[in-house]
C-alpha positions in Angstrom: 9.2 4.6 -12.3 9.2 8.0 -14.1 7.4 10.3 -12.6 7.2 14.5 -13.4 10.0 14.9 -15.4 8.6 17.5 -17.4 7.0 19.4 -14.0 10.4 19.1 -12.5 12.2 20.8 -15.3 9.7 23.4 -15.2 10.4 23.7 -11.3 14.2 24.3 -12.2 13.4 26.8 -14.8 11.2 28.5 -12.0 14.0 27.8 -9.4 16.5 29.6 -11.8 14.4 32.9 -12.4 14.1 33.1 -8.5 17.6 32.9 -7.8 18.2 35.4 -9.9 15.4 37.7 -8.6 16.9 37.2 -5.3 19.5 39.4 -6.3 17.3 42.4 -6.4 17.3 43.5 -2.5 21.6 43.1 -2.4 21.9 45.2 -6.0 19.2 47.3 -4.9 21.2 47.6 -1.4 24.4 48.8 -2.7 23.0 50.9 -4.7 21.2 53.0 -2.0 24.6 53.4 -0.1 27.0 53.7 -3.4 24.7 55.9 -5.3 21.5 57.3 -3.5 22.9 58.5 -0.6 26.6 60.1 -1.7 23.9 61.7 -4.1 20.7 62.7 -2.2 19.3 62.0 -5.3 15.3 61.2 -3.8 14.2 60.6 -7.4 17.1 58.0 -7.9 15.2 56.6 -4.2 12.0 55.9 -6.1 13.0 54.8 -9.2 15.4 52.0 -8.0 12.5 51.6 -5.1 9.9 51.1 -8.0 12.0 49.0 -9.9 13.1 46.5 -6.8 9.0 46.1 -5.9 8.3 44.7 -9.5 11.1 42.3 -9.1 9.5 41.2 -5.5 6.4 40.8 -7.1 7.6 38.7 -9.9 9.8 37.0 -6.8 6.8 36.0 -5.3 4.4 35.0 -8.4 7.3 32.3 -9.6 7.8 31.6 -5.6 4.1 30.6 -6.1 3.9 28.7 -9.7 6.8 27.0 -8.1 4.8 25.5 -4.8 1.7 24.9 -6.9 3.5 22.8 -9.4 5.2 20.3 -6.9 2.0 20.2 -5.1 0.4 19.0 -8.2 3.4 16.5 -8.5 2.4 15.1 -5.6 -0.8 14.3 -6.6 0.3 13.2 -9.9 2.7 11.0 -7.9 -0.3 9.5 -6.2 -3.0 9.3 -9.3 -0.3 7.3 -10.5 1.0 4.8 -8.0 -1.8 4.8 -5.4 -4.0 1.9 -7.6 -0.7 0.1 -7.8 0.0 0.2 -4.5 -2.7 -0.9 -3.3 -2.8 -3.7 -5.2 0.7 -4.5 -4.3 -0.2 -4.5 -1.0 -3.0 -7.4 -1.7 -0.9 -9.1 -3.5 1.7 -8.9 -0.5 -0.3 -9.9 2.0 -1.3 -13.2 -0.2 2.7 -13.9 -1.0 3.8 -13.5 2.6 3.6 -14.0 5.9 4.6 -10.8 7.6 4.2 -9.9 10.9 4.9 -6.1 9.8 2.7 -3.3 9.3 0.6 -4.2 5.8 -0.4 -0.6 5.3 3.6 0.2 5.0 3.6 1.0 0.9 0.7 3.2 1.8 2.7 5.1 4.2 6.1 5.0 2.1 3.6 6.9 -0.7 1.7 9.5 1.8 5.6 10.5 2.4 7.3 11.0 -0.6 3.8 13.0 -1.6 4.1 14.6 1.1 8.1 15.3 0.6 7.1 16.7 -2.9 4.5 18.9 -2.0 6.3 20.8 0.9 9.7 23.1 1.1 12.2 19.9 0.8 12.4 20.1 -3.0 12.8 23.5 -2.8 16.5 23.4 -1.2 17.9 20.8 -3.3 16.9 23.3 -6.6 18.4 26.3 -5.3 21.5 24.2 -3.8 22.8 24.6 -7.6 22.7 28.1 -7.7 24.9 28.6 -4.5 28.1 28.9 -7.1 26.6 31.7 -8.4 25.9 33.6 -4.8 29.6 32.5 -4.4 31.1 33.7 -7.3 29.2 37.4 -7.3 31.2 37.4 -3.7 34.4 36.9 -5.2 33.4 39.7 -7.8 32.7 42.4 -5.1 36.5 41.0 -3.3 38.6 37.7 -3.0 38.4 37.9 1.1 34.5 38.3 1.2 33.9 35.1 -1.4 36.5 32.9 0.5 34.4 34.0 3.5 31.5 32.8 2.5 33.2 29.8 0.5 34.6 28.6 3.7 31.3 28.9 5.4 29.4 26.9 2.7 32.2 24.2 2.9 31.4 23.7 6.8 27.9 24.3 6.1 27.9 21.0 3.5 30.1 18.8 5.8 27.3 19.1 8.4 24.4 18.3 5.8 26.3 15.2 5.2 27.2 14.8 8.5 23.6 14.8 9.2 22.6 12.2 6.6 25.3 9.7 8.3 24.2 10.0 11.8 20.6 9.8 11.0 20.4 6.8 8.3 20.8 3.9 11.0 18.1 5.6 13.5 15.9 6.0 10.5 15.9 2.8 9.0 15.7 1.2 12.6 12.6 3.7 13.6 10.9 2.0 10.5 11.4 -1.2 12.0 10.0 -0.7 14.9 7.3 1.4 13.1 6.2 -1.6 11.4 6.1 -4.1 14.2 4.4 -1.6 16.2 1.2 -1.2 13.5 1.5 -5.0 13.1 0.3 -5.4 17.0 -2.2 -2.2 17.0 -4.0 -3.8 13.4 -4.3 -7.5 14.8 -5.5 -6.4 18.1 -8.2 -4.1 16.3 -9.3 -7.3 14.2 -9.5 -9.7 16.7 -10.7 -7.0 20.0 -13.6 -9.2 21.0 -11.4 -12.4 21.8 -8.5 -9.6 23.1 -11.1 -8.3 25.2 -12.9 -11.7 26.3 -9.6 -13.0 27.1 -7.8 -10.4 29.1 -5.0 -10.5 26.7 -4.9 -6.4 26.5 -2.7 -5.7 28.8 -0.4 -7.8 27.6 -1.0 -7.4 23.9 -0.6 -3.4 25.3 2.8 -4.3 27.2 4.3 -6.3 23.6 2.7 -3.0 21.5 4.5 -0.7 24.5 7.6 -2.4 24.0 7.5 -1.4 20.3 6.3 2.0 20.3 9.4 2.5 22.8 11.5 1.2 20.2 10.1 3.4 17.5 9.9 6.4 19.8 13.5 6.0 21.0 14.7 5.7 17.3 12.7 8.6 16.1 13.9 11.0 19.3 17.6 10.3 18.1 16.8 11.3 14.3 14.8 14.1 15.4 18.2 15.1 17.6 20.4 14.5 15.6 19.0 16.4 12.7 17.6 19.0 15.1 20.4 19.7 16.7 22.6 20.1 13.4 20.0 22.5 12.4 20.6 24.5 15.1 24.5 24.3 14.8 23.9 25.3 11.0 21.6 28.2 11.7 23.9 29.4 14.6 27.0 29.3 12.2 25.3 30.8 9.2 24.1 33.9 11.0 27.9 34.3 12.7 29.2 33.6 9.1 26.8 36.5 7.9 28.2 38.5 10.6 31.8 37.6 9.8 31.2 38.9 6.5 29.6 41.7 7.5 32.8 42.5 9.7 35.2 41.6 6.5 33.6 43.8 4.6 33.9 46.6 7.4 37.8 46.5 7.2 37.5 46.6 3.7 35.6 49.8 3.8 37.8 51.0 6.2 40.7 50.3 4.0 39.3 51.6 1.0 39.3 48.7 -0.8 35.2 47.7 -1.2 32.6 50.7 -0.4 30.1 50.7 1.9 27.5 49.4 -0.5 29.1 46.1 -1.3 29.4 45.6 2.5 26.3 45.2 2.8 25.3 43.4 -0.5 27.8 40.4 0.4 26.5 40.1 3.9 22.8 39.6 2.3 24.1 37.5 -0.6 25.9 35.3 2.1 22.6 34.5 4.3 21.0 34.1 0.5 24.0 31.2 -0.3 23.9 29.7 2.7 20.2 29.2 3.5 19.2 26.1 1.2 21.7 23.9 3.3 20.1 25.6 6.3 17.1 24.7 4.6 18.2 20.8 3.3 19.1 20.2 6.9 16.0 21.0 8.6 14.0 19.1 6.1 16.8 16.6 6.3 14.5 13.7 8.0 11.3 14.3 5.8 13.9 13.8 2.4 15.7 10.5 4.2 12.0 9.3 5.0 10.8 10.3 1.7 14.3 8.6 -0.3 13.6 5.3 1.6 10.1 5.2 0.7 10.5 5.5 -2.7 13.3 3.0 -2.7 10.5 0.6 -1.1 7.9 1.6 -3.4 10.6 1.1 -6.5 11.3 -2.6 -5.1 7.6 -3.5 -4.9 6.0 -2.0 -7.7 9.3 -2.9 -9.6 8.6 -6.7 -9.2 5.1 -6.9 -10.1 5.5 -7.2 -13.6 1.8 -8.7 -13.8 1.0 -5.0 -14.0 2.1 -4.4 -17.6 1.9 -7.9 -18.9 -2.0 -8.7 -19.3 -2.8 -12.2 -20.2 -4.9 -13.5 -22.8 -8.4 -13.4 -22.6 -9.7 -16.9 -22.2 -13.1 -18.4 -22.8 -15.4 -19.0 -19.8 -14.8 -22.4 -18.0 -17.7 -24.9 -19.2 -16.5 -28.4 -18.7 -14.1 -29.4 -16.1 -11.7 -29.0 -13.2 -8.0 -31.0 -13.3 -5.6 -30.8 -10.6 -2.3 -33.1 -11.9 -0.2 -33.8 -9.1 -0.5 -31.0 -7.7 1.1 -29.3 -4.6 1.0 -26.0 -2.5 1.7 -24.4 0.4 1.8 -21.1 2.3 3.5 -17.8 1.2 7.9 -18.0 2.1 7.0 -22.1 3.4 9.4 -24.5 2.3 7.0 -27.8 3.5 4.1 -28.0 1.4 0.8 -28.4 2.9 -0.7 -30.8 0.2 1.4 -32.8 -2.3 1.0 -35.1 -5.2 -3.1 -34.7 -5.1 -4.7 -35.3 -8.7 -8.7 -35.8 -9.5 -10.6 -34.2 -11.9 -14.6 -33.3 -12.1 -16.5 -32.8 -14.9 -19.4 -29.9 -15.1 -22.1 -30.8 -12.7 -19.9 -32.5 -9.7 -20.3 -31.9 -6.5 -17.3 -33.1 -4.2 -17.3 -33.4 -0.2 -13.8 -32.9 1.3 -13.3 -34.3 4.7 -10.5 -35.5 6.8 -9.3 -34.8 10.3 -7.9 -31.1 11.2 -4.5 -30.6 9.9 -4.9 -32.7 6.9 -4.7 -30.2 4.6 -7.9 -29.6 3.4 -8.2 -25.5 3.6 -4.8 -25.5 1.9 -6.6 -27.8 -1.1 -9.3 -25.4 -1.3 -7.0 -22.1 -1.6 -4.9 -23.7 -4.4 -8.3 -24.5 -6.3 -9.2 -21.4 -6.4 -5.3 -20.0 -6.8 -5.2 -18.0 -3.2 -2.0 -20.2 -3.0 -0.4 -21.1 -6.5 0.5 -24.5 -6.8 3.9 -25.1 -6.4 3.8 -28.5 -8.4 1.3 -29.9 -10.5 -1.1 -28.1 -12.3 -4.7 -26.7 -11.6 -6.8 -26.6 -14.4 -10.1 -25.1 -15.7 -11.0 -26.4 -19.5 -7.3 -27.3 -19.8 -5.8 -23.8 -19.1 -3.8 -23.5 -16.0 -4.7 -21.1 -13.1 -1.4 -18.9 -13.8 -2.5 -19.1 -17.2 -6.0 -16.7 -16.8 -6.2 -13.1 -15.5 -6.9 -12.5 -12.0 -10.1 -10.5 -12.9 -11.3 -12.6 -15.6 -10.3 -15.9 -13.0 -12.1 -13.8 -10.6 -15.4 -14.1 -12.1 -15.3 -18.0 -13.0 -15.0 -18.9 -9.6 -16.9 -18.4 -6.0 -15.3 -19.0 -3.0 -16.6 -18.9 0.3 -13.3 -19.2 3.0 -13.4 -20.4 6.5 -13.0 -17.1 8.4 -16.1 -15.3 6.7 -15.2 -11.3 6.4 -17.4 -8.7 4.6 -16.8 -5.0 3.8 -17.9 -2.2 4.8 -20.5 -0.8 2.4 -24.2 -2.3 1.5 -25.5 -5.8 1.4 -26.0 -5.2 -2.8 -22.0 -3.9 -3.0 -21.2 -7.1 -1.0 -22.7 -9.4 -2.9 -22.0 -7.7 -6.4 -18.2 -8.2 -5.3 -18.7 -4.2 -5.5 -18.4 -4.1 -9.4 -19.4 -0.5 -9.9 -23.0 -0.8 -11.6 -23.8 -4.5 -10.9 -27.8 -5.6 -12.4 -30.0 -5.8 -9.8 -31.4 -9.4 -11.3 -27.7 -10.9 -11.1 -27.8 -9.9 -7.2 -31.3 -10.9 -6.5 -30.1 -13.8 -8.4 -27.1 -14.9 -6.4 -29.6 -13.9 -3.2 -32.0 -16.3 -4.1 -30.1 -18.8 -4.7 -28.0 -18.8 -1.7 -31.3 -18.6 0.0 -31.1 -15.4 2.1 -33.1 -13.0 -0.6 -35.8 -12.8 2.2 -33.6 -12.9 5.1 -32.3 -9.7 3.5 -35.8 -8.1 2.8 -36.7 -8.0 6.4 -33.4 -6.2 7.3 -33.7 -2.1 7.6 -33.3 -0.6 3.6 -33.1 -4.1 2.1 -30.6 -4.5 -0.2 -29.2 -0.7 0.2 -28.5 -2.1 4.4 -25.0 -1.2 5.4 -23.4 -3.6 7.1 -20.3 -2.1 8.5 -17.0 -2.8 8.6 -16.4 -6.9 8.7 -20.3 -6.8 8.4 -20.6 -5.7 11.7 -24.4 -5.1 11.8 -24.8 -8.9 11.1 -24.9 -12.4 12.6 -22.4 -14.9 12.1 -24.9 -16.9 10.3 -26.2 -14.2 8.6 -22.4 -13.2 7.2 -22.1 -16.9 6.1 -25.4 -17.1 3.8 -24.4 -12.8 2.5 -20.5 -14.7 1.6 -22.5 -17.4 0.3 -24.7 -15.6 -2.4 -21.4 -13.3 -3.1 -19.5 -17.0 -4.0 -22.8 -17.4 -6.5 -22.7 -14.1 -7.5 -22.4 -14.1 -11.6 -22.9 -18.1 -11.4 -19.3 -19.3 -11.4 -18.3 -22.3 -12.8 -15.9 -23.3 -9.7 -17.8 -22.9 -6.6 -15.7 -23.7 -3.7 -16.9 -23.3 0.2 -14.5 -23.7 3.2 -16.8 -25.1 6.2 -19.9 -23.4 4.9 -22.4 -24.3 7.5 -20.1 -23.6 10.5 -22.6 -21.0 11.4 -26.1 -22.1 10.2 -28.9 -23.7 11.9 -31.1 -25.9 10.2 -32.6 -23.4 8.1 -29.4 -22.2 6.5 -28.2 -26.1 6.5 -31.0 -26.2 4.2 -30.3 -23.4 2.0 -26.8 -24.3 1.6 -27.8 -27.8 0.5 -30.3 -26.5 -2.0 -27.7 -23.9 -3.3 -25.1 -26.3 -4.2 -27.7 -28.4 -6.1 -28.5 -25.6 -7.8 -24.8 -24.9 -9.2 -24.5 -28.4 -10.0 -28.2 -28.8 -11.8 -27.1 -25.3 -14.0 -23.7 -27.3 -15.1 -21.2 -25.9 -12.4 -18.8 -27.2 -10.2 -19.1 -27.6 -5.9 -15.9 -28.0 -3.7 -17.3 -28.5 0.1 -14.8 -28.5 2.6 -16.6 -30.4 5.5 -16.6 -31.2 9.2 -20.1 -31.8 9.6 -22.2 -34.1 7.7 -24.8 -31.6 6.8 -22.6 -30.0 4.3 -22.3 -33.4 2.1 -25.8 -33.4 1.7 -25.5 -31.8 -2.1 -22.5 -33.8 -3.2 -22.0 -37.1 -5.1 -18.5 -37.6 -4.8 -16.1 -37.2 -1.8 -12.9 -36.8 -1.4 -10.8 -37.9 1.7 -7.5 -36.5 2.9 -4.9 -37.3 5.4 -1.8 -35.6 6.4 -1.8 -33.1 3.5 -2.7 -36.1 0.7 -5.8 -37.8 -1.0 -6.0 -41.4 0.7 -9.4 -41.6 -1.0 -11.8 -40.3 -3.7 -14.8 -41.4 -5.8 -18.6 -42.0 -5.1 -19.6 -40.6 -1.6 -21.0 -43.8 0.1 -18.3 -46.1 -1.2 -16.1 -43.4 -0.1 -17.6 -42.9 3.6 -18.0 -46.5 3.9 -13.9 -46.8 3.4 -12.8 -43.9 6.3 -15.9 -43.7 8.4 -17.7 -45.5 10.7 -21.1 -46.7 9.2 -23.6 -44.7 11.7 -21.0 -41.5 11.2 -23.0 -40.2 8.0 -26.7 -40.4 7.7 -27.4 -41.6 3.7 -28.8 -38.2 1.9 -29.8 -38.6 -2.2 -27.8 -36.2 -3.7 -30.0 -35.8 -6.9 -28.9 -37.7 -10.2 -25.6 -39.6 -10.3 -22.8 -38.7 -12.5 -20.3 -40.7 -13.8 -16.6 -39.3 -12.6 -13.4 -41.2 -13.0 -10.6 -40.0 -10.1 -7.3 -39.9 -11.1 -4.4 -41.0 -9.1 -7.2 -41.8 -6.2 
């Protein structure tokens, strides 16, 4: 990642022309003693008086074209990165299992924008000009720039001093950082069972134990680099002091005048202080440095980024899955192995087994939440991995087990928040998910926010809202994980009539299943045991194999279609 080159080199140009406006108060120094007041010369006073304000005032206009550009570079940093990075971090949370702190990227990016925008960059431009400072020393005598040479020597083993002592606490205060947010952000989406459980004071005593970690690790940083600061500010006035005593004997023995004195003391505090400055922003560039090393790793391995797929047509005919397998994020074991069947447009399929056979994992490889690790998923022929994730995206509803809505309206939620989404397409989806006039008789309709997690709801009402968002834009692939977990009869109802709906306008219905109600729709059904398919075909001949007969009440599931399993 490339990012401000062209602001950056205007920062060093600005950099430069400060550095050398800096200048003005030691020249105009030594001139007052060498020349204004051997002289008396009062209009020699104002002139070089008039001349040394201008320069301040161009000081401070390139002082200020120089904050205002690496302000904007930190905004340019995040207008470029932030829609990246928050992708990434979706993408993370799909690919792993991390116990960490998922808004970490987010963090690592608010840093180095804030790194850029503040007084750190400034220090390590002007740290270039210190051989200049240095060598104008040596110009006014030998003694004064070894001086101040020997100062800036001490001055940069403590800077680096600083970065060795500090890069172990730092990297082991993000640690503990990220352990500690993992704790707070679980506790904050699961409070009600925290709460109804009296597990906060223990959930508080595991966070405790982290924040100590975090807060121990960030006290030594802030020590360590605090207390160099100190040392360094200490030593640079003594060293200005020193000089200013050099400079004295000198005078005395008449080989510098009283002018120069003076100049080399104030060109000394002017060397020294961008390694004052680098070490007290010392922390903010190790944090910053380490953040964008984390950004360049993540963002660097999501090549999907720049390498859009090919646009394929919309899925009209059938689903395949060839021997396929998959399994969680960094899990060796898969979850489900060797399962093949395929439906043409118009199945429906039930998938039941006991808890633990596998069938969630089935549904999140369908609907390529989990890619499969063998085997092939296919819509029309072309593989999962195959489409783009937005185009994908809209091809398929899915409706998972643990039902979570966004903050925003009811409309957004079941649009999938596109940005202008028809109001037909989500009376649509409404209607046929059968909640169009549950949603009516909420306050404001369709415009009713919801809250965060859809808060303002039911669990039942959340269910039937996920629902019509899994039929937003009728998808072809229409999969739902336990979709009547939290319906009464009513819902039950709706749900069944909904996936006779996809299937009557040419779609296909995935129902994962515990309770009978939710095979009322289906034609086929698909059994599974210990993460395979022991069975598949027809739903009666099917439930008459691997249940008892009384289990399942017989329900017509409307016409019957002809579907050959494979492998089943």
């Amino acid at each position: 990642m490339t990012i401000g080159g062209g602001a950056f080199l205007a920062v060093a140009a600005a950099s430069g022309v400060i550095n050398i406006l800096t200048l003005s108060g030691a020249i105009f120094m030594m001139e007052v003693y060498d020349r204004v007041l051997p002289s008396h010369s009062l209009p020699t006073l104002l002139g070089l008086t008039g001349i040394v304000l201008l320069l301040y005032v161009f000081l401070g206009f390139f002082d200020l074209v120089r904050a205002r550009i690496l302000v904007r570079v930190g905004l340019r940093v995040d207008e470029q990165l932030g829609q990246r990075v928050f992708r990434t971090t979706l993408r993370t949370a799909l690919r792993s299992h991390s116990d960490g702190d998922g808004q970490q990227l987010q963090r690592d990016l608010d840093q180095v924008r804030a790194f850029l925008s503040g007084s750190g960059p400034t220090a390590l431009f002007d740290l270039p000009w210190m051989p200049i400072y240095l060598a104008v020393c040596f110009m006014f005598h030998p003694w004064l720039g070894l001086t101040t040479l020997g100062g800036a020597l001490l001055l940069v083993c403590l800077t680096f001093l600083t970065e060795k002592l500090t890069q172990s606490a730092s990297r082991m205060a993000l640690a503990a950082g990220m352990t500690r947010g993992g704790v707070a952000d679980a506790g904050r989406r699961n409070a009600e069972v925290v709460q109804a459980l009296g597990m906060s004071g223990r959930l508080g005593q595991i966070w405790g134990d982290a924040n100590t970690r975090f807060m121990t690790q960030q006290r030594r940083t802030s020590d360590v680099s605090g207390g160099f600061g100190a040392v360094s500010k200490v030593f640079r006035m003594a060293l200005q002091s020193a000089v200013l005593g050099v400079g004295a004997y000198l005078v005395i023995d008449g080989q510098a005048t009283g002018g120069i004195m003076i100049a080399s003391s104030i060109l000394t505090s002017r060397a020294l202080a961008p390694v004052d400055l680098a070490i007290g922003n010392w922390k903010g560039f190790v944090a910053a440095r380490q953040g964008w090393r984390r950004l360049k790793e993540a963002l660097g391995g999501q090549a999907g980024d720049e390498d859009p797929r090919m646009k394929l047509p919309a899925p009209r005919q059938r689903l395949s899955v060839e021997a396929a397998g998959s399994a969680p994020p960094n899990t060796p074991a898969l979850l489900v192995d060797e399962i093949s069947f395929f439906l043409d447009a118009g199945s429906g399929v039930g998938v039941i087994g006991p808890s633990g056979s596998g069938k969630s994992s089935l549904a999140r490889m369908l609907v390529g939440v989990w890619p499969a690790r063998r085997g092939k998923v296919r819509l029309d022929g072309a593989s999962l991995d195959q489409w783009d994730p937005e185009d994908l995206g809209g091809h398929i509803g899915y409706l998972p087990q643990d039902v979570e809505l966004f903050a925003g309206t009811i409309e957004q939620n079941i649009a999938r928040f596109h940005a202008s989404p028809e109001s037909g397409t989500v009376i649509s989806a409404a209607q046929a998910a059968g909640v169009h006039d549950m949603i009516l008789r909420l306050p404001d309709g369709y415009k009713c926010q919801i809250g965060a997690g859809g808060a303002a709801l039911s669990a039942g009402q959340r269910q039937r809202v996920a629902l019509a968002r899994a039929l937003y834009g009728a998808p072809f692939l229409v999969v739902l994980d336990e979709p009547n977990s939290n319906l009464d009869r009513e819902g039950e109802l709706a749900l069944t009539q909904a996936i006779l709906g996809v299937r009557a306008r040419g779609g296909i219905v995935v129902v994962i299943a515990h309770r009978s109600s939710a095979l009322a729709g289906v034609d086929l059904v698909l059994a599974m045991k210990d993460g395979r398919l022991q069975s598949f075909g027809p739903k009666d001949e099917v439930l008459s194999k691997v249940l008892q007969p009384a289990a399942m009440p017989r329900v017509s599931a409307g016409p019957a279609l002809t579907i050959v399993p494979v492998g089943g």
